Coordinates of C-alpha atoms and ligand atoms in Angstrom, one line a residue:
Chain E
M282 CA -40.9 -35.3 7.0
L283 CA -40.6 -31.8 8.2
G284 CA -44.2 -31.1 8.3
S285 CA -44.6 -33.4 11.3
A286 CA -41.7 -31.6 13.2
R287 CA -44.0 -28.6 13.5
P288 CA -41.8 -25.5 13.3
G289 CA -42.7 -22.7 15.7
A290 CA -43.9 -25.3 18.1
A291 CA -41.2 -23.7 20.4
G292 CA -43.8 -21.0 21.4
L293 CA -43.9 -18.4 18.7
T294 CA -47.0 -16.4 18.6
P295 CA -48.5 -15.5 15.0
D296 CA -46.5 -13.3 12.8
A297 CA -48.1 -10.0 13.7
S298 CA -46.6 -9.9 17.1
P299 CA -43.6 -7.5 17.3
P300 CA -40.2 -9.2 17.8
P301 CA -38.9 -9.4 21.4
P302 CA -36.1 -6.9 22.3
L303 CA -32.4 -7.9 21.2
K304 CA -30.0 -9.4 23.5
A305 CA -27.0 -9.2 21.2
E306 CA -26.2 -8.4 17.7
S307 CA -23.4 -9.1 15.3
R308 CA -22.5 -6.3 13.2
D309 CA -20.4 -6.9 10.1
L310 CA -18.5 -9.6 11.9
S311 CA -15.5 -11.3 10.0
F312 CA -13.1 -13.7 11.5
H313 CA -9.7 -14.6 10.5
Y314 CA -8.1 -17.8 11.8
G315 CA -4.4 -17.7 12.7
N316 CA -3.4 -19.4 9.4
G317 CA -5.0 -16.6 7.5
F318 CA -8.1 -18.4 6.7
K319 CA -11.2 -16.0 6.7
A320 CA -13.9 -18.3 8.2
L321 CA -16.5 -15.4 8.6
N322 CA -17.4 -12.8 6.2
A323 CA -19.4 -9.6 7.3
I324 CA -22.1 -11.3 9.4
T325 CA -24.9 -9.2 10.7
M326 CA -27.6 -10.9 12.7
P327 CA -29.8 -10.1 15.6
V328 CA -30.1 -12.4 18.6
H329 CA -33.4 -12.1 20.3
E330 CA -33.8 -12.1 24.1
H331 CA -35.3 -15.3 25.7
R332 CA -35.5 -17.1 22.3
V333 CA -33.6 -19.8 20.8
T334 CA -31.6 -19.0 17.8
A335 CA -30.6 -21.9 15.6
L336 CA -27.5 -21.7 13.3
I337 CA -27.6 -24.3 10.3
G338 CA -25.6 -24.8 7.3
P339 CA -23.3 -27.4 5.7
S340 CA -20.3 -28.7 7.4
G341 CA -17.4 -26.1 7.5
C342 CA -19.7 -23.1 6.8
G343 CA -18.6 -21.5 10.0
K344 CA -21.3 -22.2 12.5
S345 CA -19.0 -23.3 15.2
T346 CA -16.6 -20.2 14.4
F347 CA -19.7 -17.9 14.5
L348 CA -20.7 -19.4 17.8
R349 CA -17.5 -19.2 19.4
C350 CA -17.1 -15.5 18.7
F351 CA -19.8 -14.7 21.2
N352 CA -17.8 -15.9 24.3
R353 CA -14.4 -15.0 22.7
M354 CA -13.3 -18.6 22.7
H355 CA -10.9 -17.8 19.8
D356 CA -8.8 -15.7 22.0
L357 CA -7.4 -18.9 23.3
Y358 CA -5.4 -19.6 20.3
P359 CA -2.7 -17.1 18.9
G360 CA -3.2 -15.4 15.7
N361 CA -7.2 -15.4 15.6
R362 CA -8.5 -12.1 14.6
Y363 CA -12.1 -10.5 14.8
E364 CA -13.4 -7.7 12.7
G365 CA -16.7 -6.0 13.3
A366 CA -18.7 -6.1 16.6
I367 CA -20.9 -8.3 18.6
V368 CA -23.0 -6.0 20.7
L369 CA -24.4 -6.9 24.0
H370 CA -27.6 -5.4 25.1
P371 CA -28.8 -3.8 27.3
D372 CA -25.3 -2.4 28.2
N373 CA -24.5 -1.8 24.5
T374 CA -20.9 -2.9 24.7
N375 CA -19.0 -4.4 22.0
L376 CA -17.7 -8.0 23.3
L377 CA -15.1 -7.9 20.8
A378 CA -13.4 -4.7 21.8
D379 CA -9.7 -4.7 22.5
D380 CA -10.5 -3.5 26.1
V381 CA -13.0 -5.9 26.9
D382 CA -11.7 -8.9 29.1
P383 CA -12.5 -12.3 27.6
I384 CA -12.9 -13.6 31.0
E385 CA -15.7 -11.1 31.8
V386 CA -17.3 -12.1 28.4
R387 CA -17.4 -15.6 29.3
M388 CA -18.8 -14.9 32.8
R389 CA -21.9 -13.7 31.1
V390 CA -21.9 -15.9 27.9
S391 CA -21.7 -19.5 28.6
M392 CA -21.1 -22.5 26.5
V393 CA -22.0 -26.2 26.3
F394 CA -19.9 -28.3 24.0
Q395 CA -20.6 -30.9 21.3
K396 CA -19.1 -33.8 23.4
P397 CA -19.9 -33.7 27.2
N398 CA -16.6 -32.7 29.0
P399 CA -17.2 -32.9 32.5
F400 CA -14.2 -32.1 34.7
P401 CA -12.3 -34.8 36.6
K402 CA -14.2 -33.8 39.8
S403 CA -17.3 -34.7 41.7
I404 CA -20.9 -33.8 40.2
Y405 CA -20.9 -31.2 43.0
E406 CA -17.7 -29.6 42.1
N407 CA -18.3 -29.5 38.4
V408 CA -21.5 -27.5 38.9
A409 CA -19.6 -25.3 41.5
Y410 CA -16.7 -24.8 39.2
G411 CA -17.7 -21.5 37.7
L412 CA -18.7 -19.9 41.1
R413 CA -15.3 -21.3 42.7
V414 CA -13.5 -19.7 39.8
R415 CA -15.3 -16.5 40.8
G416 CA -14.0 -16.8 44.2
V417 CA -17.4 -17.9 45.8
T418 CA -16.5 -20.0 49.0
N419 CA -19.9 -19.8 51.0
K420 CA -20.9 -23.3 51.5
N421 CA -24.6 -22.5 51.7
H422 CA -24.7 -20.4 48.7
L423 CA -22.8 -23.0 46.7
D424 CA -25.1 -25.6 47.9
D425 CA -28.1 -23.6 46.9
K426 CA -26.7 -22.8 43.4
V427 CA -25.6 -26.4 42.7
E428 CA -29.2 -27.7 43.6
E429 CA -30.8 -24.9 41.7
S430 CA -28.6 -25.5 38.5
L431 CA -29.0 -29.2 38.7
R432 CA -32.8 -28.8 39.0
G433 CA -32.6 -26.4 36.0
A434 CA -30.7 -28.9 34.0
A435 CA -33.3 -31.6 34.9
L436 CA -30.6 -33.7 36.5
W437 CA -31.2 -33.1 40.4
D438 CA -33.5 -36.0 40.7
E439 CA -31.1 -38.4 39.4
V440 CA -27.9 -37.2 41.1
K441 CA -29.0 -35.8 44.4
Q442 CA -28.0 -39.0 46.3
R443 CA -24.4 -39.0 44.6
L444 CA -23.3 -35.5 44.4
N445 CA -19.8 -36.7 45.4
E446 CA -19.3 -39.1 42.6
V447 CA -17.2 -38.3 39.9
G448 CA -19.0 -36.6 36.9
S449 CA -17.6 -39.0 34.3
N450 CA -19.5 -41.9 36.0
L451 CA -22.9 -40.5 34.4
S452 CA -24.4 -41.6 31.1
G453 CA -23.7 -39.5 28.0
G454 CA -26.9 -37.7 28.2
Q455 CA -26.6 -37.2 31.9
Q456 CA -23.0 -35.7 31.4
Q457 CA -24.4 -33.4 28.8
R458 CA -27.0 -32.3 31.3
L459 CA -24.4 -31.9 34.1
C460 CA -22.4 -29.4 31.7
I461 CA -25.5 -27.6 31.3
A462 CA -26.0 -27.4 35.0
R463 CA -22.4 -26.2 35.2
A464 CA -23.0 -23.6 32.6
L465 CA -26.2 -22.4 34.3
A466 CA -24.8 -22.1 37.7
T467 CA -23.2 -18.7 37.0
D468 CA -26.4 -17.1 35.7
P469 CA -25.2 -16.4 32.1
E470 CA -27.2 -14.1 29.9
I471 CA -26.6 -16.1 27.0
L472 CA -26.0 -19.9 26.6
L473 CA -24.3 -21.2 23.5
F474 CA -24.8 -24.7 22.3
D475 CA -22.5 -26.4 19.8
E476 CA -24.2 -29.3 18.4
P477 CA -25.1 -30.4 22.2
T478 CA -26.8 -33.7 21.1
S479 CA -24.8 -35.0 18.3
A480 CA -23.0 -37.4 20.8
L481 CA -26.3 -38.7 22.4
D482 CA -28.9 -41.2 21.6
P483 CA -32.4 -40.1 20.7
I484 CA -33.8 -40.3 24.2
A485 CA -30.9 -38.2 25.8
T486 CA -31.4 -35.8 22.8
A487 CA -35.1 -35.4 23.5
S488 CA -34.5 -34.6 27.0
I489 CA -31.9 -32.0 26.1
E490 CA -34.2 -30.5 23.6
E491 CA -36.9 -30.3 26.0
L492 CA -34.5 -28.6 28.4
I493 CA -33.5 -26.1 25.9
S494 CA -37.2 -25.0 25.2
E495 CA -37.5 -24.7 29.1
L496 CA -34.2 -22.7 29.4
K497 CA -35.1 -19.9 27.3
K498 CA -37.3 -18.6 29.9
R499 CA -34.1 -17.9 31.8
V500 CA -31.6 -17.3 29.1
T501 CA -31.1 -16.4 25.6
I502 CA -30.0 -19.4 23.6
L503 CA -27.8 -19.8 20.5
I504 CA -27.5 -23.3 19.1
V505 CA -25.6 -24.9 16.2
T506 CA -27.2 -28.0 14.8
H507 CA -27.0 -30.4 12.0
N508 CA -30.3 -31.7 12.6
M509 CA -33.2 -29.9 10.6
Q510 CA -35.9 -31.2 12.8
Q511 CA -34.0 -30.2 16.0
A512 CA -33.8 -26.7 14.5
A513 CA -37.4 -26.7 13.7
R514 CA -38.3 -28.2 17.1
V515 CA -36.4 -26.0 19.3
S516 CA -35.7 -22.5 17.8
D517 CA -37.6 -19.5 17.3
Y518 CA -35.2 -18.1 14.9
T519 CA -32.9 -19.8 12.4
A520 CA -29.9 -18.5 10.5
Y521 CA -28.8 -20.3 7.5
M522 CA -24.8 -20.0 6.8
Y523 CA -22.7 -21.0 3.9
L524 CA -19.1 -20.6 3.2
G525 CA -18.8 -18.2 6.1
E526 CA -21.6 -16.0 4.8
L527 CA -25.2 -15.4 6.6
I528 CA -27.3 -16.3 3.6
E529 CA -30.6 -16.0 5.5
F530 CA -32.0 -15.1 9.0
D531 CA -35.6 -15.2 9.9
R532 CA -38.2 -16.8 12.2
T533 CA -37.8 -20.4 12.1
D534 CA -41.3 -21.2 10.6
T535 CA -40.4 -18.6 7.7
I536 CA -37.1 -20.2 7.2
F537 CA -38.7 -23.7 7.0
F538 CA -42.0 -22.9 5.0
K539 CA -41.4 -19.7 3.1
P540 CA -37.5 -19.2 2.8
G541 CA -36.6 -16.1 0.9
R542 CA -33.5 -17.5 -0.7
K543 CA -33.3 -20.4 -3.2
E544 CA -30.1 -21.7 -1.4
T545 CA -31.9 -22.0 1.8
E546 CA -34.7 -23.9 0.5
D547 CA -32.3 -26.1 -1.3
Y548 CA -30.4 -27.1 2.0
I549 CA -33.7 -27.4 4.0
T550 CA -35.3 -29.6 1.5
G551 CA -32.1 -31.8 1.4
R552 CA -31.3 -30.8 -2.2
F553 CA -27.9 -29.8 -1.0
G554 CA -25.5 -30.1 1.9
Chain P
M1152 CA -4.9 -74.6 10.3
E1153 CA -7.8 -76.8 9.3
S1154 CA -10.2 -75.1 11.3
A1155 CA -9.0 -71.8 10.3
S1156 CA -9.5 -72.5 6.5
A1157 CA -13.0 -74.1 7.3
L1158 CA -13.9 -70.7 9.0
D1159 CA -12.5 -69.0 6.1
A1160 CA -14.2 -70.9 3.4
P1161 CA -17.5 -69.0 2.2
V1162 CA -20.5 -71.1 3.1
G1163 CA -21.0 -73.4 0.1
A1164 CA -17.8 -73.0 -1.6
T1165 CA -17.3 -76.2 -3.1
V1166 CA -14.4 -75.8 -5.6
P1167 CA -11.4 -77.5 -4.0
T1168 CA -8.7 -75.7 -6.1
V1169 CA -9.6 -72.5 -4.8
V1170 CA -9.8 -73.6 -1.2
S1171 CA -6.3 -75.2 -1.4
E1172 CA -5.0 -71.9 -2.8
R1173 CA -6.5 -70.0 -0.2
L1174 CA -5.1 -72.4 2.2
A1175 CA -1.5 -72.1 0.7
R1176 CA -1.5 -68.5 0.9
K1177 CA -2.7 -68.4 4.4
F1178 CA -0.1 -70.9 5.4
S1179 CA 2.9 -68.7 4.2
R1180 CA 1.4 -65.7 6.0
N1181 CA 0.8 -67.6 9.2
L1182 CA 4.7 -68.7 8.9
K1183 CA 5.7 -65.1 8.8
E1184 CA 3.5 -64.1 11.6
R1185 CA 4.7 -67.0 13.7
A1186 CA 8.2 -66.0 13.0
I1187 CA 7.6 -62.5 14.0
E1188 CA 5.6 -63.6 17.1
A1189 CA 8.6 -65.7 18.2
L1190 CA 11.1 -62.9 17.7
L1191 CA 8.8 -60.8 19.8
F1192 CA 8.7 -63.5 22.4
L1193 CA 12.3 -63.9 22.5
A1194 CA 13.0 -60.1 23.0
A1195 CA 10.5 -60.2 25.8
F1196 CA 12.0 -63.4 27.1
V1197 CA 15.5 -62.0 27.2
S1198 CA 14.5 -59.0 29.3
V1199 CA 12.5 -61.2 31.8
F1200 CA 15.4 -63.7 31.9
T1201 CA 17.9 -61.0 32.8
T1202 CA 15.6 -59.7 35.5
A1203 CA 15.1 -63.1 36.8
G1204 CA 18.8 -63.8 36.6
I1205 CA 19.5 -60.7 38.6
V1206 CA 16.9 -61.7 41.3
Y1207 CA 18.4 -65.2 41.3
I1208 CA 22.0 -64.1 42.0
L1209 CA 20.9 -61.5 44.5
V1210 CA 18.9 -64.0 46.5
K1211 CA 21.5 -66.8 46.2
E1212 CA 24.3 -64.6 47.5
S1213 CA 22.2 -63.0 49.9
L1214 CA 21.3 -66.6 51.2
V1215 CA 25.1 -67.1 51.8
F1216 CA 25.3 -63.9 53.6
F1217 CA 22.4 -64.5 55.8
S1218 CA 23.7 -67.9 56.7
H1219 CA 26.5 -65.9 58.4
V1220 CA 24.5 -63.1 59.7
P1221 CA 20.9 -63.7 61.0
L1222 CA 18.2 -61.6 59.3
W1223 CA 17.0 -59.9 62.4
Q1224 CA 20.2 -58.6 63.1
F1225 CA 20.6 -57.2 59.5
L1226 CA 17.4 -55.6 60.2
T1227 CA 17.6 -54.2 63.8
D1228 CA 21.4 -53.5 64.2
T1229 CA 22.0 -49.8 64.3
Q1230 CA 25.7 -50.3 63.2
W1231 CA 27.2 -51.0 60.0
T1232 CA 30.8 -52.1 60.2
P1233 CA 31.4 -55.0 58.0
L1234 CA 35.1 -54.3 57.8
F1235 CA 35.9 -54.1 61.5
A1236 CA 36.9 -57.1 63.6
D1237 CA 33.9 -56.5 65.7
A1238 CA 31.6 -56.5 62.6
H1239 CA 28.0 -55.3 62.6
Y1240 CA 25.6 -55.5 59.6
G1241 CA 22.8 -53.2 60.5
I1242 CA 21.1 -52.1 56.9
S1243 CA 19.1 -49.4 58.5
V1244 CA 22.4 -47.4 58.6
L1245 CA 22.7 -47.4 55.0
L1246 CA 19.0 -47.2 54.4
S1247 CA 18.9 -43.9 56.6
G1248 CA 21.4 -42.3 54.2
T1249 CA 19.4 -43.5 51.3
I1250 CA 16.0 -42.2 52.6
T1251 CA 17.4 -38.9 53.8
S1252 CA 19.2 -38.0 50.4
S1253 CA 16.3 -39.1 48.3
A1254 CA 13.9 -37.0 50.6
V1255 CA 16.1 -34.0 50.1
A1256 CA 16.3 -34.7 46.2
L1257 CA 12.5 -35.1 46.1
L1258 CA 11.8 -32.0 48.1
V1259 CA 13.6 -30.1 45.1
A1260 CA 12.5 -32.2 42.2
I1261 CA 8.9 -32.4 42.9
P1262 CA 7.9 -28.7 43.3
L1263 CA 10.6 -27.7 40.8
G1264 CA 9.7 -30.4 38.0
T1265 CA 5.9 -29.8 38.7
T1266 CA 6.1 -26.2 38.1
I1267 CA 8.3 -26.7 35.0
A1268 CA 5.8 -29.2 33.6
I1269 CA 2.8 -26.8 34.3
Y1270 CA 4.8 -23.9 32.7
L1271 CA 5.7 -25.9 29.6
S1272 CA 2.5 -27.5 29.0
E1273 CA 0.0 -24.6 30.0
F1274 CA 1.8 -21.4 29.6
A1275 CA 4.8 -21.5 27.4
S1276 CA 4.7 -20.5 23.9
P1277 CA 5.6 -23.2 21.3
R1278 CA 8.8 -21.2 20.7
A1279 CA 9.7 -21.2 24.5
R1280 CA 8.8 -25.0 24.7
E1281 CA 11.0 -25.5 21.6
I1282 CA 14.0 -24.2 23.6
A1283 CA 13.1 -25.4 27.0
K1284 CA 12.5 -29.1 26.1
P1285 CA 16.1 -29.6 24.5
V1286 CA 17.7 -27.8 27.5
L1287 CA 16.0 -30.2 29.9
E1288 CA 17.1 -33.2 28.0
L1289 CA 20.6 -31.9 27.9
L1290 CA 20.4 -31.6 31.7
S1291 CA 19.2 -35.1 32.1
G1292 CA 22.1 -36.3 29.8
V1293 CA 24.8 -34.9 32.0
P1294 CA 26.9 -37.7 33.5
T1295 CA 26.2 -38.4 37.1
I1296 CA 29.7 -38.0 37.9
V1297 CA 29.9 -34.4 36.9
Y1298 CA 26.8 -33.8 39.2
G1299 CA 28.8 -35.3 42.0
Y1300 CA 31.7 -32.9 41.6
F1301 CA 29.2 -30.0 41.1
A1302 CA 27.8 -30.8 44.4
L1303 CA 31.2 -31.4 46.1
L1304 CA 33.0 -28.6 44.5
F1305 CA 30.4 -25.9 43.9
V1306 CA 27.1 -26.5 46.0
T1307 CA 28.6 -27.5 49.4
P1308 CA 31.2 -24.5 49.5
L1309 CA 28.1 -22.5 48.8
L1310 CA 25.9 -24.0 51.3
Q1311 CA 28.8 -23.7 53.8
K1312 CA 28.5 -19.8 53.4
L1313 CA 25.0 -20.3 54.8
I1314 CA 25.6 -23.0 57.3
P1315 CA 29.3 -22.8 58.7
S1316 CA 29.0 -26.0 60.2
L1317 CA 28.2 -28.0 57.2
P1318 CA 30.9 -30.6 56.8
G1319 CA 32.5 -31.1 53.3
F1320 CA 30.8 -34.2 52.7
N1321 CA 27.0 -34.1 53.5
L1322 CA 23.7 -35.5 52.5
L1323 CA 22.2 -32.1 51.8
S1324 CA 24.4 -31.1 48.9
A1325 CA 24.2 -34.4 47.3
G1326 CA 20.4 -34.6 47.7
I1327 CA 20.0 -31.1 46.3
V1328 CA 22.0 -31.8 43.2
M1329 CA 20.5 -35.1 42.9
G1330 CA 17.0 -33.3 42.9
I1331 CA 18.4 -31.1 40.0
M1332 CA 19.2 -34.1 38.3
I1333 CA 15.9 -35.7 38.6
V1334 CA 13.9 -32.3 37.6
P1335 CA 14.2 -33.2 33.9
Y1336 CA 12.5 -36.6 34.5
V1337 CA 9.7 -35.3 36.6
A1338 CA 9.2 -32.5 34.6
S1339 CA 9.2 -34.3 31.1
I1340 CA 6.6 -37.1 32.2
S1341 CA 4.4 -34.8 34.2
E1342 CA 4.4 -32.4 31.0
D1343 CA 3.5 -35.4 28.9
A1344 CA 0.7 -36.4 31.1
M1345 CA -0.7 -32.7 31.0
R1346 CA -0.4 -32.3 27.6
A1347 CA -2.5 -35.6 27.0
V1348 CA -5.4 -34.0 28.6
P1349 CA -7.8 -33.3 26.1
M1350 CA -8.1 -29.6 24.8
A1351 CA -12.0 -29.9 25.2
L1352 CA -11.4 -30.2 29.0
R1353 CA -9.4 -26.7 29.1
E1354 CA -11.9 -25.2 26.7
G1355 CA -14.8 -26.1 29.1
S1356 CA -12.8 -24.6 32.0
F1357 CA -12.0 -21.3 30.0
A1358 CA -15.7 -21.2 28.8
M1359 CA -16.7 -20.9 32.3
G1360 CA -14.5 -17.9 32.9
A1361 CA -11.5 -19.6 34.5
T1362 CA -7.9 -18.1 34.0
R1363 CA -5.2 -20.1 32.6
L1364 CA -3.8 -20.6 36.1
Q1365 CA -7.1 -21.9 37.3
T1366 CA -7.3 -24.1 34.4
A1367 CA -4.1 -25.5 34.9
L1368 CA -4.5 -26.2 38.5
K1369 CA -8.1 -27.1 38.9
V1370 CA -8.5 -29.0 35.8
V1371 CA -5.3 -30.1 33.8
V1372 CA -3.3 -31.3 37.0
P1373 CA -6.3 -33.2 38.7
A1374 CA -7.0 -34.8 35.0
A1375 CA -3.3 -35.8 34.5
V1376 CA -2.9 -37.0 38.3
S1377 CA -2.0 -40.6 37.4
G1378 CA 0.7 -39.5 34.8
I1379 CA 2.0 -36.9 37.5
A1380 CA 2.2 -39.5 40.2
A1381 CA 4.1 -41.8 37.9
A1382 CA 6.5 -39.0 37.3
Y1383 CA 7.1 -38.8 41.2
I1384 CA 7.5 -42.5 41.5
L1385 CA 9.9 -42.5 38.7
G1386 CA 11.8 -39.6 40.4
V1387 CA 11.9 -41.7 43.7
S1388 CA 13.2 -44.7 41.9
R1389 CA 16.0 -42.5 40.4
A1390 CA 16.9 -40.9 43.7
V1391 CA 17.0 -44.3 45.7
G1392 CA 19.2 -45.9 42.8
E1393 CA 21.5 -43.0 42.4
T1394 CA 25.1 -43.8 43.2
M1395 CA 27.8 -41.5 41.8
I1396 CA 26.6 -38.2 43.3
L1397 CA 26.3 -39.7 46.8
A1398 CA 29.6 -41.5 46.5
V1399 CA 31.4 -38.4 45.7
A1400 CA 29.7 -35.9 47.6
A1401 CA 28.0 -37.2 50.5
G1402 CA 30.8 -39.3 52.0
M1403 CA 31.2 -42.9 52.5
Q1404 CA 31.0 -43.5 56.1
P1405 CA 28.1 -45.3 57.4
N1406 CA 26.1 -43.1 59.6
L1407 CA 22.6 -43.8 61.0
T1408 CA 21.2 -40.4 60.8
F1409 CA 18.3 -38.7 59.1
N1410 CA 20.0 -35.3 59.4
P1411 CA 20.8 -34.0 55.8
L1412 CA 23.5 -31.9 57.3
E1413 CA 25.7 -35.0 58.0
P1414 CA 27.7 -37.2 55.8
A1415 CA 26.5 -40.7 55.4
A1416 CA 26.8 -43.7 53.1
T1417 CA 23.7 -44.9 51.1
I1418 CA 23.2 -48.4 50.1
T1419 CA 24.4 -47.5 46.5
A1420 CA 27.3 -45.6 47.7
Y1421 CA 28.4 -48.5 49.9
I1422 CA 28.0 -51.1 47.0
V1423 CA 30.4 -49.2 44.9
Q1424 CA 32.8 -48.9 47.6
V1425 CA 33.0 -52.4 48.3
A1426 CA 32.8 -53.5 44.6
L1427 CA 35.8 -51.3 43.9
G1428 CA 37.7 -52.2 46.9
D1429 CA 39.9 -55.2 47.5
L1430 CA 37.9 -57.4 49.7
P1431 CA 38.4 -60.9 48.8
H1432 CA 35.3 -62.5 46.8
G1433 CA 33.4 -64.8 49.0
S1434 CA 34.2 -63.2 52.2
V1435 CA 31.3 -62.2 54.3
G1436 CA 32.5 -58.6 53.9
Y1437 CA 32.1 -59.0 50.1
Q1438 CA 28.8 -60.9 50.5
T1439 CA 27.2 -57.9 52.1
I1440 CA 26.9 -56.1 48.8
F1441 CA 24.4 -58.8 47.7
A1442 CA 22.3 -58.3 50.9
A1443 CA 22.6 -54.5 50.4
G1444 CA 21.5 -54.7 46.8
L1445 CA 18.5 -57.0 47.6
A1446 CA 17.5 -54.5 50.1
L1447 CA 17.7 -51.7 47.4
L1448 CA 15.6 -53.9 44.9
L1449 CA 13.0 -54.5 47.5
L1450 CA 12.9 -50.7 48.1
T1451 CA 12.5 -50.1 44.5
L1452 CA 9.8 -52.6 44.2
F1453 CA 8.1 -51.0 47.2
F1454 CA 7.9 -47.8 45.5
N1455 CA 6.7 -49.2 42.3
L1456 CA 4.1 -51.0 44.0
V1457 CA 3.1 -47.5 45.8
G1458 CA 3.0 -45.9 42.3
F1459 CA 1.0 -48.7 41.0
W1460 CA -1.5 -48.4 43.8
M1461 CA -1.7 -44.6 43.5
R1462 CA -2.4 -44.7 39.9
R1463 CA -5.0 -47.1 40.2
R1464 CA -6.5 -45.3 43.1
Y1465 CA -6.7 -42.1 41.1
R1466 CA -7.8 -43.7 38.0
E1467 CA -10.7 -44.9 39.8
A1468 CA -11.3 -41.5 41.3
Y1469 CA -11.2 -39.6 38.1
Ligands
ATP1331 N1 -8.4 -23.6 14.0 C1 -8.7 -23.4 12.9 N2 -7.7 -22.9 11.9 C2 -8.1 -22.6 10.6 N3 -9.1 -22.9 10.0 C3 -10.0 -23.5 10.8 C4 -10.0 -23.6 12.2 N4 -11.0 -24.1 12.7 C5 -12.0 -24.2 11.6 N5 -11.4 -23.6 10.3 C6 -12.0 -23.6 9.2 O1 -13.0 -22.6 9.4 C7 -14.2 -22.9 8.6 C8 -15.5 -23.1 9.5 O2 -15.2 -24.2 10.4 P1 -16.3 -24.4 11.5 O3 -15.8 -25.3 12.4 O4 -16.8 -23.1 11.9 O5 -17.4 -25.0 10.8 P2 -18.8 -25.5 11.1 O6 -19.9 -24.9 10.4 O7 -19.0 -25.6 12.4 O8 -18.6 -27.1 10.7 P3 -19.2 -28.6 11.3 O9 -20.6 -28.4 11.0 O10 -18.5 -29.5 10.5 O11 -18.9 -28.4 12.7 C9 -13.9 -24.5 8.0 O12 -13.4 -24.3 6.4 C10 -12.5 -24.9 8.8 O13 -11.9 -25.7 8.2
MG1332 MG1 -19.0 -27.1 14.1

């Protein structure tokens, strides 16, 4: 089953090549929810530039929690607390530092959610949203960016005739690509995906996966997925998490074929989780 | 009954005792359901019947009125003097008071109510909300007669310091206080609509680097627009139907004006005045209140239709 998924198909060169430079790394990252629950425990993990890193693990192990640290989403709810650091390269700043503005972080680290969540606005305005929020009003610039982003999300040809229609009129897969276009419009450095295809049919899923492989030329990608084949198909690196801990991190082909830890192997082969 | 049991019986079930047992149980359950259904229908019927009764009385009595006063005169006359020897019945006179006072009220209630709703839904801490909500509810529980005297004895003198020429009875003061009275309705319904906007939409906005204010104004309000429109329409209906504040603070003399600085009677204030007065039942003068009531009903109906249309329009758009 996994054999046919061809891990490493996402474009990794053989083992000998040096790993690409780091885009970010989490250092001893722990996270506490407002109710006191410690959802992440001392996670240290690299994020390689222009690569796709998949986060896998059983439900409730903290994948979403970890992902949402990267754009400080947890700041929206009172009482949440980070410990440790997420260092963004090349400027070597800690995203989680108190003096870092979460809004600035979100301008550099964009996010696509599990369920497509287009705004109650036109397709055009959905994509232009991030720019408008940044005060861009130049119509030509907006037009260019909207087209570029929709092309980047492989949606342009389907919607170029109806940019003024509301985004929620699109199909689920198109809505998700609209959300990807929206995230791309502001030229983020890192793109976070939290189970972006779990609400989609297989064909829409395939097109999103293809898109993710394409997008890594432009951005660094972190993706949470429950689908082993998806992790194998789209990612270059895979992190296996369990109960808030990072159990193993390695190149995807290593994780899938020669995992270093028994727990990882059990999970991958379906003996657990 | 029979067809239902036939559907229920598993294919090939041939033991007759089992079937009849199932039938019996089903029957009693059906009976109970029917009784509940009948009860619910009765409840619905009573309210529909009451509404129909009101409309029937209004129309019937108005017909009597319109047999004395032609409709075109009712609509076009610019005087309202039913009690004078030279009687005139121009509803536009009362309508102007209603429209002007309602407009003032909405100018107060819509900005204030919407702002409060946005604050409560998007900015307030749970603790602040816990305090503010009951206060708002308290505000909407104040009897309108109290608001009326508040307008007459407190707001009007205050306004007279700013506008010395303001008469003791005026639409402005009554309208402002009426607006304050409506604020809780507008705020509470708008807030409900905004809170119903899924968190996922807000998170999507925040994830794009939007601030709270941007998220509230650019995402939450548009997403809740149909509910907010409903809140405004409800506010209009309350303003148009409000009686006591106007009867107390706006004066009761009919006055064709759209100037809030003048005193004027509204449709509702006029109805109270006549209903409490000693006009003989059955006289044309008394009959006017039914015609005025019908006009009021049509006005509210009109606003409800506008609200309905707006909601549908926006639902289509979003
Ligand atoms: N807002 C919250 N407050 C308190 N605890 C939370 C909150 N959100 C999540 N948790 C807890 O944190 C742990 C990790 O949750 P998280 O959503 O990150 O898991 P996940 O790996 O993404 O799971 P899934 O695969 O089901 O999405 C879980 O035990 C969960 O119950
Ligand atoms: Mg999750």
